[in-house]
Short mmCIF file of C-alpha atoms in Angstrom, two decimals:
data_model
loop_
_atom_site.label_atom_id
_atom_site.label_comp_id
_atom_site.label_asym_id
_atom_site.label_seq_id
_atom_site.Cartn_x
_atom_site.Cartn_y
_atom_site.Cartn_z
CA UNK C 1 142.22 56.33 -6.41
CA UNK C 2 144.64 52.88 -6.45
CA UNK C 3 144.23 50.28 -8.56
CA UNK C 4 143.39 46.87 -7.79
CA UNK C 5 147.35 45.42 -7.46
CA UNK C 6 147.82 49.18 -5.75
CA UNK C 7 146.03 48.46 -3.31
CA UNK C 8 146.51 44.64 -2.95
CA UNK C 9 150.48 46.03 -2.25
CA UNK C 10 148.81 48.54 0.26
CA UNK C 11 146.79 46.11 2.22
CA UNK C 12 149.47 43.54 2.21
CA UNK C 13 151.73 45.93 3.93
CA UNK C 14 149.07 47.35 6.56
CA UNK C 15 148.32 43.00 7.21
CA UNK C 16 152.06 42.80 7.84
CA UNK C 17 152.48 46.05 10.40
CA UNK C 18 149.26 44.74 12.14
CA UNK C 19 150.77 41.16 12.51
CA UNK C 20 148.04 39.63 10.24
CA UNK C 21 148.57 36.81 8.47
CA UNK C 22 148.65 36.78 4.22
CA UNK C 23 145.55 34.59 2.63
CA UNK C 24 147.46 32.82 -0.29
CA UNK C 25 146.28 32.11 -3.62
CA UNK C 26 144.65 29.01 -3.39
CA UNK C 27 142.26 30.67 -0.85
CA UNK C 28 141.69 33.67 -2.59
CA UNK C 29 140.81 31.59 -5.49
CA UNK C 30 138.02 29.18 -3.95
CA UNK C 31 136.72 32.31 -2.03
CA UNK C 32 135.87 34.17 -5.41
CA UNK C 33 134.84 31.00 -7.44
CA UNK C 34 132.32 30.24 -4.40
CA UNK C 35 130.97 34.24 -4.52
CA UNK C 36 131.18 34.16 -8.61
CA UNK C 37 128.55 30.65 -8.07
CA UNK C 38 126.18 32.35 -5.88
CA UNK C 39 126.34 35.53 -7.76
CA UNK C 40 125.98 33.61 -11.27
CA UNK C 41 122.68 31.86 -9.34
CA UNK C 42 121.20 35.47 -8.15
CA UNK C 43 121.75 35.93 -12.11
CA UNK C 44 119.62 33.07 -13.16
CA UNK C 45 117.04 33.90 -11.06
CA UNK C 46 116.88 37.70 -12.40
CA UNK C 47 117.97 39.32 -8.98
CA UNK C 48 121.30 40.46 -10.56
CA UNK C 49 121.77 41.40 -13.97
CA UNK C 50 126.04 39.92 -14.35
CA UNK C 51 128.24 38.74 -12.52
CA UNK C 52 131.09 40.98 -11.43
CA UNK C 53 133.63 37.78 -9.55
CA UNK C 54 133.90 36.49 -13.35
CA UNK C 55 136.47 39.12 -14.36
CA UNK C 56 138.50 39.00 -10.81
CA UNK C 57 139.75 35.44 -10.89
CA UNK C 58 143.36 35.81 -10.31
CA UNK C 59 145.15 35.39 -13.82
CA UNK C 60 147.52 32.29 -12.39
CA UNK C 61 144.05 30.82 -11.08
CA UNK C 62 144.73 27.70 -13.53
CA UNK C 63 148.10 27.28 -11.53
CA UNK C 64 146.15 26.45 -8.18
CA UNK C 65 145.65 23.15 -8.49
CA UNK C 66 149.10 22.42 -10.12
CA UNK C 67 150.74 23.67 -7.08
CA UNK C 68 150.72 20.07 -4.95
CA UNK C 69 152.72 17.49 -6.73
CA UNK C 70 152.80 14.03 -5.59
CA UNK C 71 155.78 12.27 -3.54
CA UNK C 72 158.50 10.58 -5.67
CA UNK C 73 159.75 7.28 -4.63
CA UNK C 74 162.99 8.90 -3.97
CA UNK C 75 160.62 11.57 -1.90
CA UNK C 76 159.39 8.61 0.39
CA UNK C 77 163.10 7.29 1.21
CA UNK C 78 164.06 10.99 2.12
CA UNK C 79 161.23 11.28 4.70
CA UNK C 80 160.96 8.44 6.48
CA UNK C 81 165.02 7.83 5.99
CA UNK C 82 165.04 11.01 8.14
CA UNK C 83 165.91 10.72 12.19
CA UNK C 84 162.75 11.85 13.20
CA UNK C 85 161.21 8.50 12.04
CA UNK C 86 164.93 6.39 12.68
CA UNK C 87 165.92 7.63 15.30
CA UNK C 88 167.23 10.97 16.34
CA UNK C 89 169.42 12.74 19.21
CA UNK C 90 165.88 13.93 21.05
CA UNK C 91 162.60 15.32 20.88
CA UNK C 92 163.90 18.68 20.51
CA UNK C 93 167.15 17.98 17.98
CA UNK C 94 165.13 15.27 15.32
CA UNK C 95 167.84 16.56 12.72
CA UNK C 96 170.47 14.72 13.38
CA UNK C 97 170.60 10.64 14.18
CA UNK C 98 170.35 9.49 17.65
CA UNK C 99 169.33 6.51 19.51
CA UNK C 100 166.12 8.62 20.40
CA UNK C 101 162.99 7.77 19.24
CA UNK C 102 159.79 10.24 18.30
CA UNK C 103 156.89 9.14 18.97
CA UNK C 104 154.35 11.74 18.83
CA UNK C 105 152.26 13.39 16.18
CA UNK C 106 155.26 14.07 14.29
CA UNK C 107 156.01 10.49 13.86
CA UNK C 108 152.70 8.78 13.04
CA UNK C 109 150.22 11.51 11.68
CA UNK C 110 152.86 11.80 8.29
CA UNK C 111 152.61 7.88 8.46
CA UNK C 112 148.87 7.95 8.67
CA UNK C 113 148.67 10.31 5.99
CA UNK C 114 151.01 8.02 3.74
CA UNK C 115 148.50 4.58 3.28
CA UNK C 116 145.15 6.71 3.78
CA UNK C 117 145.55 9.50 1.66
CA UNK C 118 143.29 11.29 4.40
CA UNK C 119 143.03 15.57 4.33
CA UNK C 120 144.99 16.44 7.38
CA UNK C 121 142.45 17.67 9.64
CA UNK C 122 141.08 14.47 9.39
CA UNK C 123 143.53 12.57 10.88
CA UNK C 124 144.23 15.60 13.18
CA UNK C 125 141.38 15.54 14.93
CA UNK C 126 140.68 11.84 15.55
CA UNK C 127 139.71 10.76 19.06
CA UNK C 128 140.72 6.90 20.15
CA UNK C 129 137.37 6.38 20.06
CA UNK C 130 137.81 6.60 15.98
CA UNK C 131 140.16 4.05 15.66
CA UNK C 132 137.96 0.73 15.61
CA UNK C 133 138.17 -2.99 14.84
CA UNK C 134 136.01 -5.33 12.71
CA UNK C 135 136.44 -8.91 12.36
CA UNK C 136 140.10 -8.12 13.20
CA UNK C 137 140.71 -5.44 10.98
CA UNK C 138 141.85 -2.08 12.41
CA UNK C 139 140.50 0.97 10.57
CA UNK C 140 140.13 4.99 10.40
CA UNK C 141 136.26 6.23 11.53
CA UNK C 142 136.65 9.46 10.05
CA UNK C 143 133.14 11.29 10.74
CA UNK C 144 131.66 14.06 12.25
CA UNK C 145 128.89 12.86 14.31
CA UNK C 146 129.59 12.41 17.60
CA UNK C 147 128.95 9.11 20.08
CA UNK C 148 127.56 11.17 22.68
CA UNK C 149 126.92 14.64 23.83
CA UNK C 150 130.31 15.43 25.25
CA UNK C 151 132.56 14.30 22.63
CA UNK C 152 134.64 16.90 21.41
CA UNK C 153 133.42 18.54 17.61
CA UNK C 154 134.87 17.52 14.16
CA UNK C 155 134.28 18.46 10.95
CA UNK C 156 134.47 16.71 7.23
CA UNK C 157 134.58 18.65 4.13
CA UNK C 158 131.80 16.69 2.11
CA UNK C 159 129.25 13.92 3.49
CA UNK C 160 130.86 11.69 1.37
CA UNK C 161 134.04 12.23 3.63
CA UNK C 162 132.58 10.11 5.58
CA UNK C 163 134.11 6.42 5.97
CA UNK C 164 136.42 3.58 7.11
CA UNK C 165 139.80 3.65 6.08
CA UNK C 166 141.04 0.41 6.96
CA UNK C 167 144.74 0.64 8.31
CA UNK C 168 147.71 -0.58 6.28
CA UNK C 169 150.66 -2.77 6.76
CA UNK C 170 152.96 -0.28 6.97
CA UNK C 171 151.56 1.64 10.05
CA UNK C 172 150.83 -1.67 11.92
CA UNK C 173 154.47 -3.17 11.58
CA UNK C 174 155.20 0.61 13.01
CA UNK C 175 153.72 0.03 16.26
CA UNK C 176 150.41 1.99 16.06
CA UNK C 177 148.79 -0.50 18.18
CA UNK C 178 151.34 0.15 20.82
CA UNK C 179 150.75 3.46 20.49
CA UNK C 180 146.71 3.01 20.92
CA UNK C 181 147.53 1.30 24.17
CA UNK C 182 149.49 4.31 25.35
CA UNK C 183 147.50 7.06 24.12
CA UNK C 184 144.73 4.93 25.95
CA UNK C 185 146.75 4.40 29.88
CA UNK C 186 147.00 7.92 29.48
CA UNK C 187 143.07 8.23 30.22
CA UNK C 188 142.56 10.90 27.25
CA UNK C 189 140.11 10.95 24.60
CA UNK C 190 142.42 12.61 21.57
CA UNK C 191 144.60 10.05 19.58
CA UNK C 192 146.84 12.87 19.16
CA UNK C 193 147.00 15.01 22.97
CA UNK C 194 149.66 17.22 21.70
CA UNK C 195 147.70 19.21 18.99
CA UNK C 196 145.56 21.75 20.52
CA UNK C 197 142.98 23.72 18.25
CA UNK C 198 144.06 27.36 16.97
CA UNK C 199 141.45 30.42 16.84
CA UNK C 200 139.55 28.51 13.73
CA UNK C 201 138.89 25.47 15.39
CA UNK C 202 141.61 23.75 13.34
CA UNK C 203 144.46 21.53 15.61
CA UNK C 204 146.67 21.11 12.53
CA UNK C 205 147.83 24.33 11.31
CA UNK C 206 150.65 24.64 12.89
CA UNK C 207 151.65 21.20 12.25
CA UNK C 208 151.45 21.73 8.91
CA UNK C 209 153.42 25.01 8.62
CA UNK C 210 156.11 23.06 10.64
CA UNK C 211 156.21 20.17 8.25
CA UNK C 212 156.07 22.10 5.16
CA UNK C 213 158.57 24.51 6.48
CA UNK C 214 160.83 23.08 8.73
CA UNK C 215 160.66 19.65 8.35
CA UNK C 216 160.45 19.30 4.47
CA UNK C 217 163.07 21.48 3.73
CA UNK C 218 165.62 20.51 6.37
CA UNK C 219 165.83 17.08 4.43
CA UNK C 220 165.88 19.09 1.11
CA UNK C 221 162.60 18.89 -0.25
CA UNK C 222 161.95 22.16 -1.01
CA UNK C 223 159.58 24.15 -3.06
CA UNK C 224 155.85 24.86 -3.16
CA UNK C 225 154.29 21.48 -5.15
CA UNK C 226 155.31 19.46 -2.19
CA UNK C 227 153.43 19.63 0.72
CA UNK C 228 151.67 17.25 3.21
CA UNK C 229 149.26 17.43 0.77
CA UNK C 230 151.39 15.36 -1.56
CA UNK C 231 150.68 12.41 0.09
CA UNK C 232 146.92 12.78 -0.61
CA UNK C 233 147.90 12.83 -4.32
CA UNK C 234 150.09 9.98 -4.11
CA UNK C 235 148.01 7.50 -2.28
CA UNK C 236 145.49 7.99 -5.03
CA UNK C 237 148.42 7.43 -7.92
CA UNK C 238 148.77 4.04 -6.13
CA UNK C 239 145.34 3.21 -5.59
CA UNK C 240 145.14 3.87 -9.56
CA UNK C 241 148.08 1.57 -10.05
CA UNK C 242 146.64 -1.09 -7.68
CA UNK C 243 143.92 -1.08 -9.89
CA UNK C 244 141.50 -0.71 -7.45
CA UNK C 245 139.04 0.96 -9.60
CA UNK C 246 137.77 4.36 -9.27
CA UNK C 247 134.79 3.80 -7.02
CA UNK C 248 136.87 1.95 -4.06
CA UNK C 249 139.69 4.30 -4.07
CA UNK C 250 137.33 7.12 -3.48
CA UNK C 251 135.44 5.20 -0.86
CA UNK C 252 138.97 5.29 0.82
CA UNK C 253 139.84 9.02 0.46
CA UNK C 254 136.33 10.27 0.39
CA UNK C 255 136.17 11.71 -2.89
CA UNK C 256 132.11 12.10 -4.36
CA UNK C 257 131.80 10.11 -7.26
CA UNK C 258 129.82 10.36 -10.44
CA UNK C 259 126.44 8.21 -10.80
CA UNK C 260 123.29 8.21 -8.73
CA UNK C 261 124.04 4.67 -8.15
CA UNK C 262 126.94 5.47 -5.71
CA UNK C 263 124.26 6.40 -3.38
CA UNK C 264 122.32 3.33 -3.11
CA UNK C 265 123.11 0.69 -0.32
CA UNK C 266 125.73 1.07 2.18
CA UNK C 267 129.15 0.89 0.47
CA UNK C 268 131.96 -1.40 0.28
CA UNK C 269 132.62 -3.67 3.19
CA UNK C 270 135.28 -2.98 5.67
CA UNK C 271 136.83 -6.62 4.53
CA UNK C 272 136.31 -5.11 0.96
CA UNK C 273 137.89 -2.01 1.61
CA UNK C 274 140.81 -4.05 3.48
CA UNK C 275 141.44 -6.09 0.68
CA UNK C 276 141.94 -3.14 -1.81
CA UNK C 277 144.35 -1.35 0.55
CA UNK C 278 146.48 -4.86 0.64
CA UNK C 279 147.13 -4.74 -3.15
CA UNK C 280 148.78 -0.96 -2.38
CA UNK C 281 152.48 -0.61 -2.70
CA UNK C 282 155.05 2.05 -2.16
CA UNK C 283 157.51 2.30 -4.01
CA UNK C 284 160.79 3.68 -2.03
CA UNK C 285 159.11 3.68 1.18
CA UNK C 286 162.15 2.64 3.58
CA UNK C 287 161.35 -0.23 6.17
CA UNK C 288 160.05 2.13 9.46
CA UNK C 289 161.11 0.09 12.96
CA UNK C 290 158.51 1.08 15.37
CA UNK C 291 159.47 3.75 18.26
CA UNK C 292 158.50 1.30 21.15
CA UNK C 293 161.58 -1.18 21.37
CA UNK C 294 160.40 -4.41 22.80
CA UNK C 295 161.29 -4.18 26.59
CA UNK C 296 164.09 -6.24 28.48
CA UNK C 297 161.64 -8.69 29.49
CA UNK C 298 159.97 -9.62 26.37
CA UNK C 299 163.76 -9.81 24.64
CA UNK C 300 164.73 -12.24 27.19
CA UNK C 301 161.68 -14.19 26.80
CA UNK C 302 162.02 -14.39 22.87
CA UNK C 303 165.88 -15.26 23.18
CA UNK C 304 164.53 -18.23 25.73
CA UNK C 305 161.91 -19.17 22.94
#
């Protein structure tokens, strides 16, 4: 006897007694677009005679993909102007300066994020087996087919998510090969140990929550449009004002182009791809010092040099 936004209140509060966890919008949105395209098929065909998902969209379904805004300039200098990427008082208190330095998942995966505009998950779950070098340029493998029969499973969201990201300035004057050689003495396989995978399969939801959450809004970035998402959004704004054209810039995020073309051949070089992601600034990104602080030894060698 409810109606629908009767019972929508209902089930949200037996989800909430039960400890369950609230689907948001977005979800509930691509869920019933995906049944309203098979359904609309089974209509085609003749096995169904409408299409009931049509008239169940949520109203605000338009609003979705508004919802993820990307980074300001000013955005950038608030981030990575923060302790946790400066220096903070320890792992536990990155809040307030320190002469501590993070060097975790925390530090590089935002980072990573930044100058690849990569979907989380996909930097997430790369093992140091996926970062590789070519004619001494260091770049992202993202893929999900593995080298042998024990490596661990990933996933992509499309086959054209597929590809080499190669890495940019910015993250190499950070220290990330330092941190490949430790991640590597450690004798692990994950690029990022600390992230474990959840009951989906997925090591970077709670990351996410705790970057969204915490993170963003204990610098004061608050509200729903940004999100780690943002940065996806913004390295494509700079890849547009880079001019890198629309068919390298989604070779670097893995976006499916339009044309029959795109499929032909093997795709843009990794020198190629390396020389588009030179040309990409930006703008209010604050200088990052890397979290491994040359040792005694190498200081008193350069001060003898």
């Amino acid at each position: 006897s409810m109606g629908v936004r009767e019972l929508a209140a209902w089930m949200r509060r037996q989800g909430g007694e039960a400890g369950l966890s609230v689907v948001g919008l977005g979800t509930v949105v691509k869920q019933v677009r995906l049944l309203s395209a098979m359904v609309a098929e089974a209509v085609r065909l003749g096995y169904a005679d409408a299409n009931p998902f049509l008239a169940v969209i949520p109203h605000d379904a338009d609003a979705v993909g508004l919802k993820r805004a990307p980074f300001s300039p000013r955005d950038l200098s608030t981030i990575f102007g923060a302790p946790l990427f400066r220096g903070c008082r320890d792992d536990g208190d990155w809040k307030r300066p320190g002469r501590h330095r993070v060097s975790d998942h925390r530090f590089w995966i935002p980072l990573l994020l930044l100058v690849t505009g990569a979907r989380l998950e996909e930097i997430g779950q790369l093992l140091l087996r996926d970062i590789k070098e070519e004619a001494g340029i260091l770049y992202i493998h993202v893929t999900d087919i593995p080298e042998d029969d024990a490596e661990e499973e990933k996933a992509v969201k499309t086959a054209p998510s597929r590809r080499r990201v190669p890495l940019h300035r910015i993250v190499l004057e950070a220290g990330f090969r330092d941190y490949l050689d430790r991640v590597a003495r450690s004798g692990g396989e994950a690029l990022f140990p600390a992230l474990e995978r959840d009951n989906r399969g997925k090591k970077t939801r709670e990351f996410s929550k705790w970057f969204n959450q915490k993170f963003l809004e204990g610098v004061g970035i608050t509200g729903r449009a940004k999100v780690l998402h943002s940065f996806r959004h913004l390295f494509k704004d700079r890849c547009r004002e880079a001019d890198l054209g629309e068919e390298l810039h989604d070779a670097l995020t893995g976006h499916a182009g339009g044309g029959v073309g795109r499929d032909y051949g093997a795709g843009f070089s990794v020198k190629r791809l390396a020389e588009g992601m030179a040309r990409v600034e930006f703008p209010g990104f604050p200088v990052v010092s890397t979290p491994f602080p040359p040792h005694e030894d190498d200081l008193r060698s350069s001060a003898g040099r």
